[in-house]
Every structure is written in structure tokens, then in C-alpha cells.
PDB file of C-alpha atoms in Angstrom:
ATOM      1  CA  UNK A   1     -15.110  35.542 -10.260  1.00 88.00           C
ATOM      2  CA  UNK A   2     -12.266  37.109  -8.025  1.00 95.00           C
ATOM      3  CA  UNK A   3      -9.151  35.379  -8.197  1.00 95.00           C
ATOM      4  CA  UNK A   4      -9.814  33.781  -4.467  1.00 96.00           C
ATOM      5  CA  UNK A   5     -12.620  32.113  -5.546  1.00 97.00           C
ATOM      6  CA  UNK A   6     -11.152  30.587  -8.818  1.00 97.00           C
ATOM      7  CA  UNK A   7      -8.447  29.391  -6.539  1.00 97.00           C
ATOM      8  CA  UNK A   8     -10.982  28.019  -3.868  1.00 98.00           C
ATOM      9  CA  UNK A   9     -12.908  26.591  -6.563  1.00 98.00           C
ATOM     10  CA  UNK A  10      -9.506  24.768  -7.835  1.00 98.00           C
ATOM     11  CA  UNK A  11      -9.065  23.422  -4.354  1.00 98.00           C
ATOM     12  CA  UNK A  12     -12.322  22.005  -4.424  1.00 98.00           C
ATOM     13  CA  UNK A  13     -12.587  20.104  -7.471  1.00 98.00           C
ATOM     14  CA  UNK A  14      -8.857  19.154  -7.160  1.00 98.00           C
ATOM     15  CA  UNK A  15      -9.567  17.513  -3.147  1.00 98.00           C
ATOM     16  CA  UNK A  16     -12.576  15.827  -4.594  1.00 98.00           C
ATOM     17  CA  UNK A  17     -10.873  14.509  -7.666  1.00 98.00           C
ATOM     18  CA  UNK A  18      -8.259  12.891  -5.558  1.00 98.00           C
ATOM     19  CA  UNK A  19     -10.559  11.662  -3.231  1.00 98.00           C
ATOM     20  CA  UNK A  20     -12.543  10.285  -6.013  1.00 98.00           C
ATOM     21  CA  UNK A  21      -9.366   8.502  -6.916  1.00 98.00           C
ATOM     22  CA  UNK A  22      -8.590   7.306  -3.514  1.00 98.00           C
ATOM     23  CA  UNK A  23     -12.100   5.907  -3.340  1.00 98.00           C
ATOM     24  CA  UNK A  24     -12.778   4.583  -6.641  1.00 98.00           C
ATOM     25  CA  UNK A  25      -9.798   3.097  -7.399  1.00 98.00           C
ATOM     26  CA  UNK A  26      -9.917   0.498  -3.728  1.00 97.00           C
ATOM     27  CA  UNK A  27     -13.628   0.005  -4.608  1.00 98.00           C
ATOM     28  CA  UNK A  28     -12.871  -1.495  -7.690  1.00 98.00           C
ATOM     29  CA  UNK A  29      -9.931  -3.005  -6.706  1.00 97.00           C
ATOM     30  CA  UNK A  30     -12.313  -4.642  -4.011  1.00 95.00           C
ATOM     31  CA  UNK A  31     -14.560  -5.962  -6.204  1.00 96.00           C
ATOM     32  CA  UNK A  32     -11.924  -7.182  -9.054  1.00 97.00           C
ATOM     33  CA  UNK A  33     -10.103  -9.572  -6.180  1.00 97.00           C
ATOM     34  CA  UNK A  34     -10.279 -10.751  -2.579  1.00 96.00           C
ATOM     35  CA  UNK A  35      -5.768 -10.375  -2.571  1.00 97.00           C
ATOM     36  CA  UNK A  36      -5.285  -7.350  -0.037  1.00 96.00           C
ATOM     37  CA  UNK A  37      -1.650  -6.781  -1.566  1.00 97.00           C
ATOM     38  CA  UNK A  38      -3.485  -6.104  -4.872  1.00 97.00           C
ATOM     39  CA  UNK A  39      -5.777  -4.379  -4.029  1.00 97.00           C
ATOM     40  CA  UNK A  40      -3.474  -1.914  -2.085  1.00 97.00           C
ATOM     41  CA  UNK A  41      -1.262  -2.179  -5.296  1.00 98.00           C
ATOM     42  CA  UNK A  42      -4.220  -1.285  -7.631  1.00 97.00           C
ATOM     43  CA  UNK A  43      -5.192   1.864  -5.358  1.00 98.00           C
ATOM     44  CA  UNK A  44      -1.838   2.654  -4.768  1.00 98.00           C
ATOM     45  CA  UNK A  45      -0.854   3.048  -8.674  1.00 98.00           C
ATOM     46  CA  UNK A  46      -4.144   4.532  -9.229  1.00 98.00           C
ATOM     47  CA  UNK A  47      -3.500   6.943  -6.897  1.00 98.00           C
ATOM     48  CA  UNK A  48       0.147   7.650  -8.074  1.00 98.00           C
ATOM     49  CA  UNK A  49      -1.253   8.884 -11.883  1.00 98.00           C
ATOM     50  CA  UNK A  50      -4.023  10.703 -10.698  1.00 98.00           C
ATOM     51  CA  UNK A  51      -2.316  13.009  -8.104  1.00 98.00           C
ATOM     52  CA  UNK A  52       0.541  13.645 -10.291  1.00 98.00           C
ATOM     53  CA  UNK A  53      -2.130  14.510 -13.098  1.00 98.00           C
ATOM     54  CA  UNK A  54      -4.441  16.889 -10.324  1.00 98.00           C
ATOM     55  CA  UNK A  55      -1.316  18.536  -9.699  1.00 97.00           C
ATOM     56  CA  UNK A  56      -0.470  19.468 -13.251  1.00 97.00           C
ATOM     57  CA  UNK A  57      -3.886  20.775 -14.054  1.00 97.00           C
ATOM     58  CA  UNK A  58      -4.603  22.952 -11.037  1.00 97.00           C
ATOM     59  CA  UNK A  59      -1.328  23.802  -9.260  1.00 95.00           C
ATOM     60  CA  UNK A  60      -1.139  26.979 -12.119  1.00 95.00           C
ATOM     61  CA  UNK A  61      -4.497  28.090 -10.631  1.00 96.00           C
ATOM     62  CA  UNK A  62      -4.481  27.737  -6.283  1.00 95.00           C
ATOM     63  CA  UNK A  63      -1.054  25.835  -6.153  1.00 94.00           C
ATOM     64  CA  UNK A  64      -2.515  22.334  -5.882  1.00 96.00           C
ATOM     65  CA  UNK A  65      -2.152  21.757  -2.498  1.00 97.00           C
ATOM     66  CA  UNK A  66      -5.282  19.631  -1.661  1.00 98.00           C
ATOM     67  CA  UNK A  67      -3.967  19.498   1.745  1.00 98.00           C
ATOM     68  CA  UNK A  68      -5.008  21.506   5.117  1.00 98.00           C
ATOM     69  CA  UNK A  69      -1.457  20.552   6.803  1.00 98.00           C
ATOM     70  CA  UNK A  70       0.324  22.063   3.050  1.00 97.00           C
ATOM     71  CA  UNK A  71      -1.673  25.364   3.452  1.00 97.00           C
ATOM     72  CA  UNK A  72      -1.254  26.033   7.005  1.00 96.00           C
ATOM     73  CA  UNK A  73       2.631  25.344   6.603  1.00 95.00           C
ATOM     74  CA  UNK A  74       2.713  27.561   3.393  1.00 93.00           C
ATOM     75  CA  UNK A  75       1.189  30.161   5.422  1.00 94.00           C
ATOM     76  CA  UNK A  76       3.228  29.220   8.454  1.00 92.00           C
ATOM     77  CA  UNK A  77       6.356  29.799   6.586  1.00 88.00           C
ATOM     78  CA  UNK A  78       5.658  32.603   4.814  1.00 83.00           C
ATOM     79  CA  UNK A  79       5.001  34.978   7.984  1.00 80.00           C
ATOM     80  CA  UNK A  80       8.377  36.199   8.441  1.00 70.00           C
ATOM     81  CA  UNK A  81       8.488  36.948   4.568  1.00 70.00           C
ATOM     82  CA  UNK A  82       5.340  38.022   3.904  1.00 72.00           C
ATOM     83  CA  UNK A  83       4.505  35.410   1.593  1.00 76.00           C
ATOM     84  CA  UNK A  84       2.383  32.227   1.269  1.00 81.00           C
ATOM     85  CA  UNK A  85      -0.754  32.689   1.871  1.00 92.00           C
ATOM     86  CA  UNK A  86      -2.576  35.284   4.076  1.00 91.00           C
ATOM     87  CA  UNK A  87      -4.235  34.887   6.808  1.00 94.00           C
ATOM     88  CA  UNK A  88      -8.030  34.721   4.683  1.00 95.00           C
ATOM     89  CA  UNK A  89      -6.691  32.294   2.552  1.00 95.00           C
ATOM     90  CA  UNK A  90      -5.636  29.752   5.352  1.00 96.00           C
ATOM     91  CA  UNK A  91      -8.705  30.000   6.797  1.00 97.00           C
ATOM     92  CA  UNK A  92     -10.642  29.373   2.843  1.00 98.00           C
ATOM     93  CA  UNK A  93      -8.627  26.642   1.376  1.00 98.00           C
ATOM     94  CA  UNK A  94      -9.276  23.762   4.119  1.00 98.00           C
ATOM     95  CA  UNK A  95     -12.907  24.332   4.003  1.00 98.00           C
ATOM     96  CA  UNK A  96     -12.761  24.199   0.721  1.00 98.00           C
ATOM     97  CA  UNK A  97     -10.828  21.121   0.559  1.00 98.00           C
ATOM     98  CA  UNK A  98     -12.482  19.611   3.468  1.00 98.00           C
ATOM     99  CA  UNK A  99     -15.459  19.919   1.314  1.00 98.00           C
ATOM    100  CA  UNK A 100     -14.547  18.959  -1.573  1.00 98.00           C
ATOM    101  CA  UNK A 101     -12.980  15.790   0.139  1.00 98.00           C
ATOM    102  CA  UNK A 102     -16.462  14.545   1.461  1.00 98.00           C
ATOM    103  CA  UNK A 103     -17.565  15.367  -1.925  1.00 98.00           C
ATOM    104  CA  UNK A 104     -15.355  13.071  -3.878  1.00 98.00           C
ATOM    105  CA  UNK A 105     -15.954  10.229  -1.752  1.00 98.00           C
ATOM    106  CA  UNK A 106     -19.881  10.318  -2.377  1.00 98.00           C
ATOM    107  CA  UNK A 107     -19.181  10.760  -6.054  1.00 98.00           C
ATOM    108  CA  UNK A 108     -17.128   7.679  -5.969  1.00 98.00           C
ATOM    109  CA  UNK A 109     -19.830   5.689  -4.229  1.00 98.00           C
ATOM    110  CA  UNK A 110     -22.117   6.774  -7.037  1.00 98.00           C
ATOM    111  CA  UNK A 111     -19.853   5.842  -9.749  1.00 98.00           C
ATOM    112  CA  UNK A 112     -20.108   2.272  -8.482  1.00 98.00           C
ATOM    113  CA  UNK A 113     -23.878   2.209  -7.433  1.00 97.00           C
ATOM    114  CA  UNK A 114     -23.207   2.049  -3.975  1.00 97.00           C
ATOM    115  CA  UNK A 115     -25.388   4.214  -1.449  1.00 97.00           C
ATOM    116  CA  UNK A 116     -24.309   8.225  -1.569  1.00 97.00           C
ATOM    117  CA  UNK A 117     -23.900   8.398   2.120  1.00 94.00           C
ATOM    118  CA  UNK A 118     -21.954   6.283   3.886  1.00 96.00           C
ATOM    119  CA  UNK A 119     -20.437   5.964   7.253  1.00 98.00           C
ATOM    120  CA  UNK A 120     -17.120   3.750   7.396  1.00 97.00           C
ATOM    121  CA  UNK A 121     -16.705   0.921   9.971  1.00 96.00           C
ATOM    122  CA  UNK A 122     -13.150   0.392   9.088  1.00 95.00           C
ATOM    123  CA  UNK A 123     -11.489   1.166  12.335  1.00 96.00           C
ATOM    124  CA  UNK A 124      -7.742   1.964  11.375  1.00 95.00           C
ATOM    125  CA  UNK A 125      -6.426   3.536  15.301  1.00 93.00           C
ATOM    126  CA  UNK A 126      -3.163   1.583  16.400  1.00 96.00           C
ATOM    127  CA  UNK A 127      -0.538   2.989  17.806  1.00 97.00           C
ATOM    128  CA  UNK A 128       1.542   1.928  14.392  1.00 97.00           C
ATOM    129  CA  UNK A 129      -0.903   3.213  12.331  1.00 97.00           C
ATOM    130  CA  UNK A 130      -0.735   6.869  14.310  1.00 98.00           C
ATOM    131  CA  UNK A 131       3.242   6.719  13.895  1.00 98.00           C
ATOM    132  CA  UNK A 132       2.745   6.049  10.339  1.00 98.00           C
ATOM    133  CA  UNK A 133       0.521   9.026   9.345  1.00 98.00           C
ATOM    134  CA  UNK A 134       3.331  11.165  11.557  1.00 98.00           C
ATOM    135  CA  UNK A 135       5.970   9.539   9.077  1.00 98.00           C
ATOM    136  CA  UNK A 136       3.847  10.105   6.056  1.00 98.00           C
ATOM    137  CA  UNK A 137       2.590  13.635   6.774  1.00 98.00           C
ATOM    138  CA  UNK A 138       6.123  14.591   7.941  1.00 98.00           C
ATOM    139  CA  UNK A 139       8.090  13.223   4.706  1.00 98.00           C
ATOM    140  CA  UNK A 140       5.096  14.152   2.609  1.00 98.00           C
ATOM    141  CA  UNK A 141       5.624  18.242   3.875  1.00 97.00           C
ATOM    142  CA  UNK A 142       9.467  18.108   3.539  1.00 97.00           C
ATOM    143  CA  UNK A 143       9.516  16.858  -0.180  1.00 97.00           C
ATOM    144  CA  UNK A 144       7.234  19.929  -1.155  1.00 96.00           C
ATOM    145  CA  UNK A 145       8.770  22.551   0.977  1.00 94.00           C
ATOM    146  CA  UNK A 146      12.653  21.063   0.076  1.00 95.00           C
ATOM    147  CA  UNK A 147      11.233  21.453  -3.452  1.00 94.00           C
ATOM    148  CA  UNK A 148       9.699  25.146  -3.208  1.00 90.00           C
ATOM    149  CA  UNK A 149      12.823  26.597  -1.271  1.00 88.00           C
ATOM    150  CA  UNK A 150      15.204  25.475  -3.698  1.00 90.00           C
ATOM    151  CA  UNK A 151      13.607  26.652  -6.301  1.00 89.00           C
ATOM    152  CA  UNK A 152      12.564  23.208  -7.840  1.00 92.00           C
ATOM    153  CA  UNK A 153       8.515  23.478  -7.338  1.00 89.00           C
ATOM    154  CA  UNK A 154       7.925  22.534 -10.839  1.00 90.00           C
ATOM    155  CA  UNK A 155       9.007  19.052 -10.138  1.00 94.00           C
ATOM    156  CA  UNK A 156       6.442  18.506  -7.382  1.00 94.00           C
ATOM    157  CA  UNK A 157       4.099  16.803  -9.454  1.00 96.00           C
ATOM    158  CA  UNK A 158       6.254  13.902 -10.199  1.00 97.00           C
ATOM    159  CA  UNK A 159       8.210  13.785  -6.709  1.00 97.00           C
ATOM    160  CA  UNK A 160       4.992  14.187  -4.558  1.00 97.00           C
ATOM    161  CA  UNK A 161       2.966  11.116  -6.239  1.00 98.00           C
ATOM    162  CA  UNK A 162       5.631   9.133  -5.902  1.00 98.00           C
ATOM    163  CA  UNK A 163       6.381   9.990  -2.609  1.00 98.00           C
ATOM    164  CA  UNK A 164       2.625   9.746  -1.839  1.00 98.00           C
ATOM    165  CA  UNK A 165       2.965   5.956  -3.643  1.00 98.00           C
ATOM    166  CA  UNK A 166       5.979   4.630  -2.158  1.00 98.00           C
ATOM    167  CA  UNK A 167       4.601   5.785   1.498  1.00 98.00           C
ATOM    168  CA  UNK A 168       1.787   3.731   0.684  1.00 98.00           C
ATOM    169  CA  UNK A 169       3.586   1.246   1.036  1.00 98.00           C
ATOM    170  CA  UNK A 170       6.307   1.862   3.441  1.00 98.00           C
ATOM    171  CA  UNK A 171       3.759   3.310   6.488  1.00 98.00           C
ATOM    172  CA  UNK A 172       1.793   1.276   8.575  1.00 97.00           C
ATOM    173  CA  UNK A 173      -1.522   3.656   7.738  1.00 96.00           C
ATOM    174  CA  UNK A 174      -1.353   3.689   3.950  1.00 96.00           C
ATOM    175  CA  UNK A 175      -0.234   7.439   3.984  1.00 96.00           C
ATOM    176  CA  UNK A 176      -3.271   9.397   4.124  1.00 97.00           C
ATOM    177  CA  UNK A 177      -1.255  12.079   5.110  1.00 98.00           C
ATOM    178  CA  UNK A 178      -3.959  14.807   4.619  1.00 98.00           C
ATOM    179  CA  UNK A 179      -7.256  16.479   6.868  1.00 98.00           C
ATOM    180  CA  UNK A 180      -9.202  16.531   3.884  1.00 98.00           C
ATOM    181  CA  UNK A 181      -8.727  13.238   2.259  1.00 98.00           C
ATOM    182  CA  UNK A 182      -9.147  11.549   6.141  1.00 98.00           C
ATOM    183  CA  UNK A 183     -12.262  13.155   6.699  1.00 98.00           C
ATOM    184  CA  UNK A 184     -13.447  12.608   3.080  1.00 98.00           C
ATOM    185  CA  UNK A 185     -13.213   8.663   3.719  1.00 98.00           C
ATOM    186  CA  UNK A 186     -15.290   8.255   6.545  1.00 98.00           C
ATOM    187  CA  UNK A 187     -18.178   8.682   4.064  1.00 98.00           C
ATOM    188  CA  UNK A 188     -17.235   5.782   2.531  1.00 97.00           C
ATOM    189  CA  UNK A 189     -17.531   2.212   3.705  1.00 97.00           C
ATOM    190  CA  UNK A 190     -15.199   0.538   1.264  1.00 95.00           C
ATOM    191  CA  UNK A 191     -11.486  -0.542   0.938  1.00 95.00           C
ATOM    192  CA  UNK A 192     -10.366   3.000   1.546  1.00 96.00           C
ATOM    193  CA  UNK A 193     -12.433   4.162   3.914  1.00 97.00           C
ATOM    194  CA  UNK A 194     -11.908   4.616   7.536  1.00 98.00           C
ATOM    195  CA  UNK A 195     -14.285   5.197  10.957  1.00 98.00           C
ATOM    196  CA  UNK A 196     -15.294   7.981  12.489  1.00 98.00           C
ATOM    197  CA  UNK A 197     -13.950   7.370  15.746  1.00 97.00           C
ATOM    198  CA  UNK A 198     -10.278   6.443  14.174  1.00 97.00           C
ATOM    199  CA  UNK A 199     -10.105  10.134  11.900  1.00 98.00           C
ATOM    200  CA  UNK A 200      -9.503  12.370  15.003  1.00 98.00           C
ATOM    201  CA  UNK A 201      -6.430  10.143  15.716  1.00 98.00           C
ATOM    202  CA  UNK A 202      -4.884  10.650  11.958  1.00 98.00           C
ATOM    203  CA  UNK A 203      -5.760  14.314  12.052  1.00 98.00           C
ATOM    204  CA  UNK A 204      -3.686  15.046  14.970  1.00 98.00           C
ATOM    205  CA  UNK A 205      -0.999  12.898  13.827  1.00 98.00           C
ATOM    206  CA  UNK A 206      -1.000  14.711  10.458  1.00 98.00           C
ATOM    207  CA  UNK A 207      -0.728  18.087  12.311  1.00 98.00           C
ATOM    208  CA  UNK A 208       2.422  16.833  14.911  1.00 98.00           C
ATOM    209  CA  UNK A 209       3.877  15.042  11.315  1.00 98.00           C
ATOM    210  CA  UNK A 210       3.641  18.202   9.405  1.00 98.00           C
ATOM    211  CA  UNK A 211       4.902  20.608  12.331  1.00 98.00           C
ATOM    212  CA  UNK A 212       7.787  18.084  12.553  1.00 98.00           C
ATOM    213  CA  UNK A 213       8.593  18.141   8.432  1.00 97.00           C
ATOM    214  CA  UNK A 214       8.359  22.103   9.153  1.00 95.00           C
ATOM    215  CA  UNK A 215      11.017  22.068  11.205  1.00 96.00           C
ATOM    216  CA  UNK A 216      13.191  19.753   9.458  1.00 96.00           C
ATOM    217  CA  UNK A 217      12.771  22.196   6.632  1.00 94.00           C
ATOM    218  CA  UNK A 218      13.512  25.347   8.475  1.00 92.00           C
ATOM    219  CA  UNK A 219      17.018  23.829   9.968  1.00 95.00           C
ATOM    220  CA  UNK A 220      17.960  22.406   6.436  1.00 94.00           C
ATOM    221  CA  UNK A 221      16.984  24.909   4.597  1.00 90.00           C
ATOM    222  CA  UNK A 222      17.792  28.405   7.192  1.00 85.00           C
ATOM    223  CA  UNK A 223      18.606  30.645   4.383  1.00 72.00           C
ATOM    224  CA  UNK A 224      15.930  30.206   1.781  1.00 63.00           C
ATOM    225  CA  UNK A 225      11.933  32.299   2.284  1.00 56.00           C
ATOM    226  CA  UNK A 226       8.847  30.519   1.219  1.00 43.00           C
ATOM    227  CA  UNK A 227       7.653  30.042  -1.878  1.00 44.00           C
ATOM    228  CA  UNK A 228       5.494  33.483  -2.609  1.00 36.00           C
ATOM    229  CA  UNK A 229       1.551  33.210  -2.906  1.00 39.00           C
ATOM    230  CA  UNK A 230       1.086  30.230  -1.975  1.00 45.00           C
ATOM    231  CA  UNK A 231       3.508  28.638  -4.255  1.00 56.00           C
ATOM    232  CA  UNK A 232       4.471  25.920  -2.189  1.00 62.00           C
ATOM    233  CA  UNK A 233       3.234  23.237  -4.294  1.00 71.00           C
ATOM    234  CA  UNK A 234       3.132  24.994  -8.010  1.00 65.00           C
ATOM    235  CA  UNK A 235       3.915  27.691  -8.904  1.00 59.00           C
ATOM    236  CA  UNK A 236       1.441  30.260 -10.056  1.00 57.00           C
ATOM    237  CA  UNK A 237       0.258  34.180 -10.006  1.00 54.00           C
ATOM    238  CA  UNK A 238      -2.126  35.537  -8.127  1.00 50.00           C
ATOM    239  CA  UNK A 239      -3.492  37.595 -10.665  1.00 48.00           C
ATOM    240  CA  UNK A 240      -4.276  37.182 -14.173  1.00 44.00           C
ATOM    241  CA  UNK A 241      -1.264  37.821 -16.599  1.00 42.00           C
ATOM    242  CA  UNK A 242      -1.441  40.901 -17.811  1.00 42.00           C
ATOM    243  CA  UNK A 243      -2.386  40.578 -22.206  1.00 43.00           C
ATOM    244  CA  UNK A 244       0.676  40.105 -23.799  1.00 43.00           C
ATOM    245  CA  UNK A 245       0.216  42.963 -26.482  1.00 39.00           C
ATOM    246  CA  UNK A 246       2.627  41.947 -28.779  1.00 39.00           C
ATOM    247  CA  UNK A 247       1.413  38.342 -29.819  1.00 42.00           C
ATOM    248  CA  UNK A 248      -1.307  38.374 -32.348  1.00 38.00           C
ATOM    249  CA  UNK A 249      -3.438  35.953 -30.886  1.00 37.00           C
ATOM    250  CA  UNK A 250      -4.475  38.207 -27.887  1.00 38.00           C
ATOM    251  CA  UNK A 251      -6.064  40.932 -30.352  1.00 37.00           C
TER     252      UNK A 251
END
């Protein structure tokens, strides 16, 4: 397996795991009470652990981004550089976490013996709610790329959960504040999910939210290039480590 398609692979499992938790944790929290607070408390938490914990295990492998708007910003600010990602890579990782995404969701629906495929009614498209996800996305791009310029990446696993949990609660949408994880719930008619016609509203929010955390980054931060290889998240190589020759456990 090239080292693309381990990281592809990474951003698959890792978008449908946190979809997974999106989903699962607001379909149980719908059927343990009828209080809406709760149950945006329960998936809210839920949600906190489990992207902090996605980020840990695969951010060494693709960078963890699980995110569309985080890739094409990583490779956005890397052109002048000639880091982030490349061009192929851009174009990999949001099919792969678009995928991955709608994956997650019918795996949750399984896990609580609900029908695979599902279409969401939940119609979520108010003008609040579209401000919201332009909040969300915008604050959720500046933490990582404030982080990754100033050299502080390795923190991103705490500071973007809770950023991800406290915007659940401070935005009028919930904060889905990614592509993947929008178009993921519409195959799910639960708690989290949302309708077809009311994703194409969040995904262009999410895309004028993370141009406008892009720029907020590139005026605060004027001096300081991208995180390399699509860092922007976690850090990692792009290549395998070379064998460290002198530690006995590698012969």
C-alpha cells in the first residue's frame, strides 16, 4: 500500500468513526429521554471524547483532518510554500471523507437496528442556522491553522474537540462545521440528522466560514508558512521512518 492510500484509508475510517459518533451518540440520546437540552448535551460530550480520541489515533498517519474545508485550506495555504498537500491529494481526501461520512452514518443506524438507508426529514435551513455554520466553520479553521503556524499542532486534539463542543453549543446549527459530516447525516433520520434540501445551504456556508477563518489566519499570522504535508491538523511524515539501526528491537 503506497503511502497515499494508507493516508486515504485513515481519512476514511477516521470521517466514518466520527460520523458514527455524531450519529450514534443523538440516537441513543433520543431514545434514553424526550429533554432536547440532554440530548444535545449527551451528543455533544460524546462527540467531544471521540474526536479528540480520532485525532490521536490517525492524525500520525493522513493528519486527521476529517474535513473537506481543513484539506482544501491546508492545500490553499501551502501554495506559496510548497507545502500542504498537493494538488492529487486535495482532490483524494474529500472523497474519501465524503465517503467515509455516508458510511458512518449507516453503520450507526445498524448499531441501533434502525433501517441502513435513510433519508433525513429534519429540515435545519434558517437564516441563523446558515450564520452559525459560517461561525463554526470559521472559528473551527482558525484554531487548527493558529495551532499549526505556531508550531503548537500537537495540541489540536484537545483544543479542536473542545472547540468543536463548546460551538455546539454556542451556534445556532450545532456546529457541523464540515462537507463530510453534513452530507454523511442526511442518511440518517434521527436526532442528528439533517434534509437533503437543507445540506447545500451548510456546505456553502462551511466554504464562505472557512475562506473567512483563512483569512483571519493569514493577517494574524503574515510571517509564519503552512504546516508541511499536510500537517495542518497533526503532525506526521509522509513516508515511512527510515529503521532506526541502532535500537535492537528493529533487527
Amino acid at each position: 500500500m503506497t503511502d497515499l492510500q494508507r493516508r486515504l484509508l485513515a481519512e476514511f475510517v477516521g470521517t466514518a468513526a466520527l460520523v458514527t459518533v455524531v450519529v450514534g451518540s443523538g440516537i441513543a440520546a433520543q431514545q434514553l429521554t424526550d429533554d432536547v437540552a440532554l440530548q444535545l448535551l449527551a451528543n455533544s460530550t460524546t462527540t467531544v471524547f471521540g474526536l479528540g480520541v480520532l485525532i490521536l489515533v490517525f492524525g500520525p498517519v493522513s493528519g486527521a483532518h476529517f474535513n473537506p474545508v481543513v484539506s482544501l485550506a491546508d492545500w490553499l495555504l501551502g501554495r506559496r510554500h510548497r507545502t500542504g498537500l498537493d494538488l492529487v491529494e486535495v482532490c483524494s481526501y474529500p472523497i474519501a471523507q465524503i465517503a467515509g461520512g455516508v458510511c458512518g452514518a449507516v453503520l450507526a443506524n445498524l448499531m441501533f437496528d434502525l433501517d441502513a438507508w435513510q433519508i433525513s426529514d429534519r429540515d435545519r435551513i434558517t437564516t441563523g442556522h446558515l450564520i452559525g455554520e459560517i461561525v463554526a466553520t470559521a472559528g473551527l479553521i482558525a484554531v487548527i491553522f493558529a495551532l499549526a503556524r505556531s508550531g503548537r499542532a500537537a495540541l489540536s486534539a484537545a483544543a479542536v474537540a473542545s472547540y468543536i463542543g463548546a460551538a455546539y453549543w454556542f451556534t445556532s446549527s450545532t456546529s457541523f462545521a464540515n462537507p463530510a459530516v453534513t452530507i454523511g447525516r442526511v442518511f440518517s433520520d434521527t436526532f442528528a440528522g439533517i434534509a437533503p434540501a437543507s445540506a447545500p445551504g451548510f456546505l456553502v456556508a462551511q466554504l464562505l466560514g472557512g475562506a473567512l477563518g483563512l483569512t483571519l489566519i493569514v493577517v494574524l499570522y503574515p510571517r509564519s508558512t503552512a504546516a508541511a504535508a499536510g500537517n495542518a491538523v497533526v503532525p506526521h511524515p509522509t513516508e515511512p521512518a527510515a529503521p532506526n539501526t541502532s535500537d535492537p528491537t528493529t533487527h
